[in-house]
mmCIF file of C-alpha atoms and ligand atoms in Angstrom:
data_model
loop_
_atom_site.group_PDB
_atom_site.id
_atom_site.type_symbol
_atom_site.label_atom_id
_atom_site.label_comp_id
_atom_site.label_asym_id
_atom_site.label_seq_id
_atom_site.Cartn_x
_atom_site.Cartn_y
_atom_site.Cartn_z
ATOM 1 C CA MET A 97 -55.020 15.205 29.557
ATOM 2 C CA GLN A 98 -52.282 16.199 30.761
ATOM 3 C CA ALA A 99 -53.116 13.776 33.956
ATOM 4 C CA GLN A 100 -53.935 11.282 31.533
ATOM 5 C CA SER A 101 -50.493 11.180 29.651
ATOM 6 C CA LYS A 102 -49.128 12.131 33.130
ATOM 7 C CA ASN A 103 -49.819 8.684 34.090
ATOM 8 C CA ALA A 104 -49.123 7.179 30.622
ATOM 9 C CA SER A 105 -45.455 7.701 31.165
ATOM 10 C CA ASP A 106 -45.183 7.396 35.062
ATOM 11 C CA ALA A 107 -46.013 3.348 34.013
ATOM 12 C CA TYR A 108 -43.995 3.293 31.494
ATOM 13 C CA GLU A 109 -40.411 5.060 34.336
ATOM 14 C CA ALA A 110 -42.147 2.539 36.568
ATOM 15 C CA ARG A 111 -42.718 -0.775 34.038
ATOM 16 C CA ARG A 112 -38.509 0.483 33.402
ATOM 17 C CA ALA A 113 -37.178 0.430 36.305
ATOM 18 C CA GLU A 114 -38.705 -2.991 37.549
ATOM 19 C CA ILE A 115 -37.112 -4.934 34.794
ATOM 20 C CA ALA A 116 -33.845 -2.139 34.880
ATOM 21 C CA ALA A 117 -34.346 -4.170 38.699
ATOM 22 C CA LEU A 118 -34.131 -7.585 37.736
ATOM 23 C CA ALA A 119 -31.038 -6.454 36.007
ATOM 24 C CA GLU A 120 -28.992 -4.703 38.628
ATOM 25 C CA TYR A 121 -29.436 -8.251 40.452
ATOM 26 C CA CYS A 122 -27.897 -10.401 38.174
ATOM 27 C CA GLY A 123 -24.161 -11.338 38.610
ATOM 28 C CA PRO A 124 -21.619 -11.547 35.152
ATOM 29 C CA ASN A 125 -22.431 -15.773 35.828
ATOM 30 C CA ASP A 126 -26.241 -15.486 36.375
ATOM 31 C CA PRO A 127 -28.422 -16.757 34.042
ATOM 32 C CA ILE A 128 -30.232 -13.604 31.646
ATOM 33 C CA PRO A 129 -33.580 -13.183 34.528
ATOM 34 C CA THR A 130 -36.880 -14.148 32.061
ATOM 35 C CA ILE A 131 -39.177 -11.333 31.443
ATOM 36 C CA GLN A 132 -43.141 -11.467 30.982
ATOM 37 C CA TYR A 133 -43.344 -8.651 27.876
ATOM 38 C CA THR A 134 -46.778 -7.196 27.960
ATOM 39 C CA GLU A 135 -48.830 -7.512 24.719
ATOM 40 C CA GLN A 136 -48.463 -3.286 24.014
ATOM 41 C CA GLU A 137 -44.193 -3.827 24.829
ATOM 42 C CA HIS A 138 -44.998 -7.409 21.671
ATOM 43 C CA GLU A 139 -46.722 -4.689 19.434
ATOM 44 C CA VAL A 140 -43.425 -1.667 20.327
ATOM 45 C CA TRP A 141 -41.372 -5.256 18.923
ATOM 46 C CA GLN A 142 -43.246 -6.231 16.060
ATOM 47 C CA LEU A 143 -44.150 -2.553 14.231
ATOM 48 C CA VAL A 144 -40.039 -1.618 15.277
ATOM 49 C CA CYS A 145 -39.187 -5.289 13.168
ATOM 50 C CA GLY A 146 -40.837 -4.886 10.395
ATOM 51 C CA LYS A 147 -40.022 -1.445 9.605
ATOM 52 C CA LEU A 148 -36.156 -2.333 10.916
ATOM 53 C CA ALA A 149 -35.810 -5.365 8.697
ATOM 54 C CA ALA A 150 -37.294 -3.679 5.556
ATOM 55 C CA CYS A 151 -35.113 -0.979 5.521
ATOM 56 C CA HIS A 152 -31.904 -3.226 5.712
ATOM 57 C CA ARG A 153 -32.805 -5.545 2.775
ATOM 58 C CA SER A 154 -32.025 -1.830 0.705
ATOM 59 C CA ASP A 155 -29.816 0.058 3.280
ATOM 60 C CA ALA A 156 -27.545 -2.991 5.555
ATOM 61 C CA THR A 157 -24.126 -3.580 4.223
ATOM 62 C CA ILE A 158 -24.358 -7.628 3.345
ATOM 63 C CA GLU A 159 -22.412 -9.260 5.996
ATOM 64 C CA PHE A 160 -24.709 -7.772 9.110
ATOM 65 C CA LEU A 161 -27.683 -9.358 6.530
ATOM 66 C CA ASP A 162 -25.741 -12.454 6.441
ATOM 67 C CA ALA A 163 -25.459 -12.134 10.529
ATOM 68 C CA ALA A 164 -29.521 -11.344 10.391
ATOM 69 C CA GLU A 165 -30.670 -14.209 8.331
ATOM 70 C CA CYS A 166 -28.046 -16.640 10.650
ATOM 71 C CA LEU A 167 -30.043 -15.115 14.247
ATOM 72 C CA ALA A 168 -33.042 -15.210 12.379
ATOM 73 C CA ILE A 169 -35.011 -12.623 15.532
ATOM 74 C CA PRO A 170 -38.015 -13.226 16.069
ATOM 75 C CA GLN A 171 -40.251 -10.130 14.709
ATOM 76 C CA GLU A 172 -43.654 -10.590 16.157
ATOM 77 C CA GLU A 173 -42.693 -11.376 19.521
ATOM 78 C CA VAL A 174 -40.055 -9.765 22.184
ATOM 79 C CA PRO A 175 -37.434 -13.196 22.547
ATOM 80 C CA GLN A 176 -36.283 -13.881 26.096
ATOM 81 C CA LEU A 177 -33.224 -12.748 26.070
ATOM 82 C CA ARG A 178 -31.089 -15.082 27.519
ATOM 83 C CA ASP A 179 -32.496 -16.653 24.321
ATOM 84 C CA VAL A 180 -31.291 -14.515 21.421
ATOM 85 C CA SER A 181 -27.433 -14.645 23.321
ATOM 86 C CA ALA A 182 -28.170 -18.763 23.088
ATOM 87 C CA ARG A 183 -27.843 -18.614 19.391
ATOM 88 C CA ILE A 184 -25.552 -15.704 19.484
ATOM 89 C CA GLU A 185 -23.246 -18.241 21.625
ATOM 90 C CA SER A 186 -24.017 -20.430 18.856
ATOM 91 C CA LEU A 187 -22.986 -18.876 15.682
ATOM 92 C CA SER A 188 -19.876 -16.164 17.076
ATOM 93 C CA GLY A 189 -19.145 -17.097 20.026
ATOM 94 C CA PHE A 190 -20.124 -13.821 21.968
ATOM 95 C CA ARG A 191 -23.258 -13.705 24.410
ATOM 96 C CA PHE A 192 -25.432 -11.058 25.881
ATOM 97 C CA ARG A 193 -25.398 -9.792 29.568
ATOM 98 C CA SER A 194 -28.045 -8.558 31.307
ATOM 99 C CA ALA A 195 -27.722 -4.608 31.566
ATOM 100 C CA PRO A 196 -29.789 -1.950 34.187
ATOM 101 C CA THR A 197 -29.099 0.658 31.963
ATOM 102 C CA LEU A 198 -25.503 2.539 29.670
ATOM 103 C CA VAL A 199 -23.051 0.307 31.483
ATOM 104 C CA PRO A 200 -19.693 3.069 31.768
ATOM 105 C CA PHE A 201 -17.149 2.944 28.527
ATOM 106 C CA ARG A 202 -14.490 1.288 30.666
ATOM 107 C CA GLN A 203 -17.653 -1.797 31.829
ATOM 108 C CA PHE A 204 -18.685 -2.310 29.199
ATOM 109 C CA CYS A 205 -15.543 -2.895 27.006
ATOM 110 C CA THR A 206 -13.981 -5.305 29.820
ATOM 111 C CA SER A 207 -17.299 -7.404 28.736
ATOM 112 C CA LEU A 208 -16.359 -7.600 25.167
ATOM 113 C CA ALA A 209 -12.624 -9.131 26.108
ATOM 114 C CA ASP A 210 -14.871 -11.959 27.508
ATOM 115 C CA SER A 211 -17.028 -11.626 24.271
ATOM 116 C CA ALA A 212 -20.001 -10.801 26.427
ATOM 117 C CA PHE A 213 -22.067 -7.377 24.901
ATOM 118 C CA HIS A 214 -24.242 -5.780 28.205
ATOM 119 C CA SER A 215 -28.068 -5.294 26.633
ATOM 120 C CA THR A 216 -30.700 -4.141 27.990
ATOM 121 C CA GLN A 217 -34.183 -5.730 28.661
ATOM 122 C CA TYR A 218 -36.652 -3.596 28.189
ATOM 123 C CA LEU A 219 -37.848 -1.630 25.325
ATOM 124 C CA ARG A 220 -38.637 2.151 24.476
ATOM 125 C CA HIS A 221 -41.639 4.287 25.376
ATOM 126 C CA PRO A 222 -44.798 2.959 22.926
ATOM 127 C CA SER A 223 -45.871 6.584 22.042
ATOM 128 C CA THR A 224 -42.481 6.884 20.458
ATOM 129 C CA PRO A 225 -41.806 3.442 18.567
ATOM 130 C CA PHE A 226 -39.416 4.939 16.247
ATOM 131 C CA TYR A 227 -36.987 6.826 18.426
ATOM 132 C CA THR A 228 -34.631 6.710 21.410
ATOM 133 C CA ALA A 229 -32.355 8.907 23.375
ATOM 134 C CA ASP A 230 -31.226 5.925 25.644
ATOM 135 C CA PRO A 231 -29.727 2.672 23.516
ATOM 136 C CA ASP A 232 -32.802 -0.150 24.466
ATOM 137 C CA MET A 233 -33.758 -4.208 24.071
ATOM 138 C CA LEU A 234 -33.713 -3.162 20.059
ATOM 139 C CA HIS A 235 -31.355 -1.361 19.957
ATOM 140 C CA ASP A 236 -29.092 -4.351 21.457
ATOM 141 C CA VAL A 237 -30.846 -6.767 19.713
ATOM 142 C CA VAL A 238 -31.570 -5.592 17.218
ATOM 143 C CA GLY A 239 -28.408 -3.611 16.467
ATOM 144 C CA HIS A 240 -25.652 -5.355 17.982
ATOM 145 C CA GLY A 241 -26.737 -8.763 18.245
ATOM 146 C CA ASN A 242 -27.083 -8.930 14.663
ATOM 147 C CA ALA A 243 -23.504 -8.216 14.219
ATOM 148 C CA LEU A 244 -22.248 -10.002 16.966
ATOM 149 C CA ALA A 245 -24.044 -13.258 14.912
ATOM 150 C CA SER A 246 -20.634 -12.782 12.559
ATOM 151 C CA LYS A 247 -17.480 -13.845 13.716
ATOM 152 C CA ARG A 248 -16.294 -11.172 11.951
ATOM 153 C CA PHE A 249 -17.795 -8.481 13.208
ATOM 154 C CA ALA A 250 -16.896 -10.593 17.247
ATOM 155 C CA ARG A 251 -13.652 -10.168 17.185
ATOM 156 C CA LEU A 252 -13.616 -7.030 16.202
ATOM 157 C CA TYR A 253 -15.723 -6.031 18.935
ATOM 158 C CA ARG A 254 -13.484 -8.503 21.081
ATOM 159 C CA LEU A 255 -10.524 -6.399 20.514
ATOM 160 C CA ALA A 256 -12.581 -3.610 21.278
ATOM 161 C CA GLY A 257 -12.387 -4.804 24.417
ATOM 162 C CA GLU A 258 -9.411 -5.616 25.122
ATOM 163 C CA ALA A 259 -7.884 -2.193 23.784
ATOM 164 C CA ALA A 260 -9.572 -0.502 26.441
ATOM 165 C CA ALA A 261 -8.006 -3.062 29.273
ATOM 166 C CA ARG A 262 -5.237 -2.268 27.998
ATOM 167 C CA ALA A 263 -5.535 1.790 27.940
ATOM 168 C CA GLU A 264 -4.530 3.448 31.422
ATOM 169 C CA SER A 265 -5.090 6.845 29.809
ATOM 170 C CA GLU A 266 -8.314 8.689 30.359
ATOM 171 C CA THR A 267 -7.278 10.188 26.669
ATOM 172 C CA ALA A 268 -6.171 6.137 25.698
ATOM 173 C CA LEU A 269 -9.905 5.228 25.858
ATOM 174 C CA GLN A 270 -11.263 8.024 24.953
ATOM 175 C CA PHE A 271 -10.637 7.787 21.320
ATOM 176 C CA ILE A 272 -11.006 3.705 21.414
ATOM 177 C CA ALA A 273 -14.424 5.196 22.129
ATOM 178 C CA LYS A 274 -14.415 7.186 19.298
ATOM 179 C CA VAL A 275 -13.127 5.197 17.277
ATOM 180 C CA PHE A 276 -16.110 2.419 17.864
ATOM 181 C CA TRP A 277 -18.861 5.367 18.070
ATOM 182 C CA PHE A 278 -17.492 5.849 13.947
ATOM 183 C CA THR A 279 -17.300 2.132 13.540
ATOM 184 C CA LEU A 280 -19.076 0.167 15.294
ATOM 185 C CA GLU A 281 -21.709 2.358 16.456
ATOM 186 C CA CYS A 282 -22.072 4.634 13.697
ATOM 187 C CA GLY A 283 -20.032 2.522 10.013
ATOM 188 C CA LEU A 284 -20.490 2.502 6.536
ATOM 189 C CA ILE A 285 -19.583 0.309 4.290
ATOM 190 C CA ARG A 286 -19.688 1.293 0.732
ATOM 191 C CA GLU A 287 -21.102 -1.483 -2.100
ATOM 192 C CA ARG A 288 -21.750 -1.468 -5.501
ATOM 193 C CA GLY A 289 -21.324 1.832 -5.167
ATOM 194 C CA LYS A 290 -23.649 2.526 -1.957
ATOM 195 C CA SER A 291 -23.193 3.721 1.191
ATOM 196 C CA LYS A 292 -24.890 0.816 3.283
ATOM 197 C CA ALA A 293 -24.835 0.674 7.244
ATOM 198 C CA TYR A 294 -22.966 -1.153 9.761
ATOM 199 C CA GLY A 295 -23.543 0.674 12.355
ATOM 200 C CA ALA A 296 -26.107 -0.364 15.429
ATOM 201 C CA THR A 297 -27.186 3.673 15.804
ATOM 202 C CA ILE A 298 -27.707 3.673 12.426
ATOM 203 C CA VAL A 299 -29.239 -0.155 11.482
ATOM 204 C CA SER A 300 -31.757 -0.051 14.548
ATOM 205 C CA SER A 301 -33.053 3.204 13.927
ATOM 206 C CA TYR A 302 -35.713 3.479 11.225
ATOM 207 C CA GLY A 303 -34.919 7.376 11.202
ATOM 208 C CA GLU A 304 -31.452 8.107 10.585
ATOM 209 C CA LEU A 305 -32.406 4.699 7.915
ATOM 210 C CA ASN A 306 -33.843 7.333 6.349
ATOM 211 C CA HIS A 307 -30.896 9.953 6.151
ATOM 212 C CA PHE A 308 -27.652 8.584 6.711
ATOM 213 C CA ARG A 309 -26.729 8.579 3.244
ATOM 214 C CA ASP A 310 -27.968 13.468 3.670
ATOM 215 C CA ALA A 311 -23.787 13.422 5.948
ATOM 216 C CA ASP A 312 -20.738 13.940 4.919
ATOM 217 C CA ILE A 313 -19.768 10.681 4.311
ATOM 218 C CA ARG A 314 -15.762 10.700 4.931
ATOM 219 C CA PRO A 315 -13.316 8.010 3.741
ATOM 220 C CA LEU A 316 -12.125 6.222 6.906
ATOM 221 C CA ASP A 317 -9.262 7.629 8.528
ATOM 222 C CA LEU A 318 -7.996 6.982 12.071
ATOM 223 C CA LYS A 319 -5.879 10.595 12.169
ATOM 224 C CA SER A 320 -8.999 12.497 9.989
ATOM 225 C CA LEU A 321 -11.375 10.811 12.939
ATOM 226 C CA ALA A 322 -9.590 12.322 15.459
ATOM 227 C CA VAL A 323 -9.872 15.336 15.075
ATOM 228 C CA VAL A 324 -14.287 14.962 14.136
ATOM 229 C CA ASP A 325 -16.800 15.249 17.269
ATOM 230 C CA TYR A 326 -19.451 14.181 17.571
ATOM 231 C CA ASP A 327 -22.999 13.720 19.534
ATOM 232 C CA ILE A 328 -24.369 10.771 20.288
ATOM 233 C CA SER A 329 -28.269 12.314 20.936
ATOM 234 C CA THR A 330 -28.490 13.455 17.496
ATOM 235 C CA TYR A 331 -28.797 11.948 13.787
ATOM 236 C CA GLN A 332 -24.683 12.293 12.904
ATOM 237 C CA SER A 333 -23.294 14.602 10.176
ATOM 238 C CA ILE A 334 -19.845 13.600 9.212
ATOM 239 C CA LEU A 335 -19.719 9.727 9.089
ATOM 240 C CA PHE A 336 -16.780 7.338 8.083
ATOM 241 C CA GLU A 337 -16.865 4.841 5.422
ATOM 242 C CA VAL A 338 -14.819 2.279 3.683
ATOM 243 C CA ASP A 339 -14.541 -0.918 0.304
ATOM 244 C CA SER A 340 -15.089 -3.319 2.096
ATOM 245 C CA MET A 341 -15.463 -5.277 5.547
ATOM 246 C CA ASN A 342 -11.373 -6.526 4.414
ATOM 247 C CA GLN A 343 -10.600 -2.523 5.216
ATOM 248 C CA LEU A 344 -12.212 -2.351 8.233
ATOM 249 C CA GLU A 345 -10.389 -5.401 10.412
ATOM 250 C CA ASP A 346 -7.172 -3.808 8.498
ATOM 251 C CA THR A 347 -7.607 -0.304 8.885
ATOM 252 C CA VAL A 348 -9.889 -0.549 12.893
ATOM 253 C CA GLY A 349 -9.084 -4.089 14.143
ATOM 254 C CA SER A 350 -5.494 -4.341 13.285
ATOM 255 C CA PHE A 351 -5.225 -0.138 15.327
ATOM 256 C CA TRP A 352 -6.970 -2.269 18.644
ATOM 257 C CA GLU A 353 -5.046 -5.310 18.269
ATOM 258 C CA THR A 354 -2.571 -3.207 18.851
ATOM 259 C CA CYS A 355 -2.425 0.169 20.000
ATOM 260 C CA ASP A 356 -1.119 1.211 24.054
ATOM 261 C CA ASP A 357 -1.300 4.638 25.266
ATOM 262 C CA ASN A 358 2.253 5.810 23.265
ATOM 263 C CA THR A 359 0.966 5.042 19.611
ATOM 264 C CA ILE A 360 -2.809 6.568 20.651
ATOM 265 C CA GLU A 361 -0.225 9.870 21.233
ATOM 266 C CA ALA A 362 1.916 9.800 18.503
ATOM 267 C CA LEU A 363 -1.617 9.268 16.019
ATOM 268 C CA LEU A 364 -3.527 12.097 18.010
ATOM 269 C CA ALA A 365 -0.067 14.009 17.292
ATOM 270 C CA GLU A 366 1.012 13.351 14.408
ATOM 271 C CA SER A 367 -3.296 14.573 13.842
ATOM 272 C CA ALA A 368 -3.000 17.527 15.252
ATOM 273 C CA THR A 369 -0.016 18.645 13.056
ATOM 274 C CA ARG A 370 -1.987 17.501 9.514
ATOM 275 C CA PHE A 371 -4.723 19.514 10.639
ATOM 276 C CA ALA A 372 -4.011 22.205 12.695
HETATM 277 FE FE1 FE2 B 255 -24.909 0.478 21.035
#
């Protein structure tokens, strides 16, 4: 029995490495590789997409739902990343680049500034369809891809990339990464008296969609966010919420649009004084 599960695990790792290798040799301007997905991979995609779509109707923000409706990602089988990318580009100007795995934050952001998002093309292990420790294509396409089909979210991703490109100090870059985490990965908007998700980590996780309202949900404020730690490997115990897309754009969009090492240092110093 143990030998069987080791063989299955080895087969999964080999398949993932095979797909990652195609991305490894794919330059930024090369066409996204075509993958011949297996029946098992199509089944995982269909199962997870079906569950997520049902949750989105009650738990995702209006801007995300509208963008998802326009993008209309196929749910019955794994789409080709190239096709989804072309559709997003026609909607918001953003496109995908194939990534072998998680890319370093600065490289990831340099790409965002160029309106390109690094996406994986492999899927999570079929034995855990509702959990993945690392980003996979379900996270990247259903979570980020749907958001990037919205011009308003796409602008925020671009601004995050441009902010990171301006940052010289590691402290500034880490703070930009933290704001990205608590907004575009895990952010909430209050709509009609209820917390709704737009962050890619939450909207692509069936488990977290069922648990995010148990978190300590706080009004988004960059100075209070600065003193909160986070762990990307588990459900979030603290989340930040805005009252509207306008507020998100005013608070976070304006921050990313104007920040530099000096303004971030000043913000962190003020935050440390206030919360000492
Ligand atoms: Fe992500």
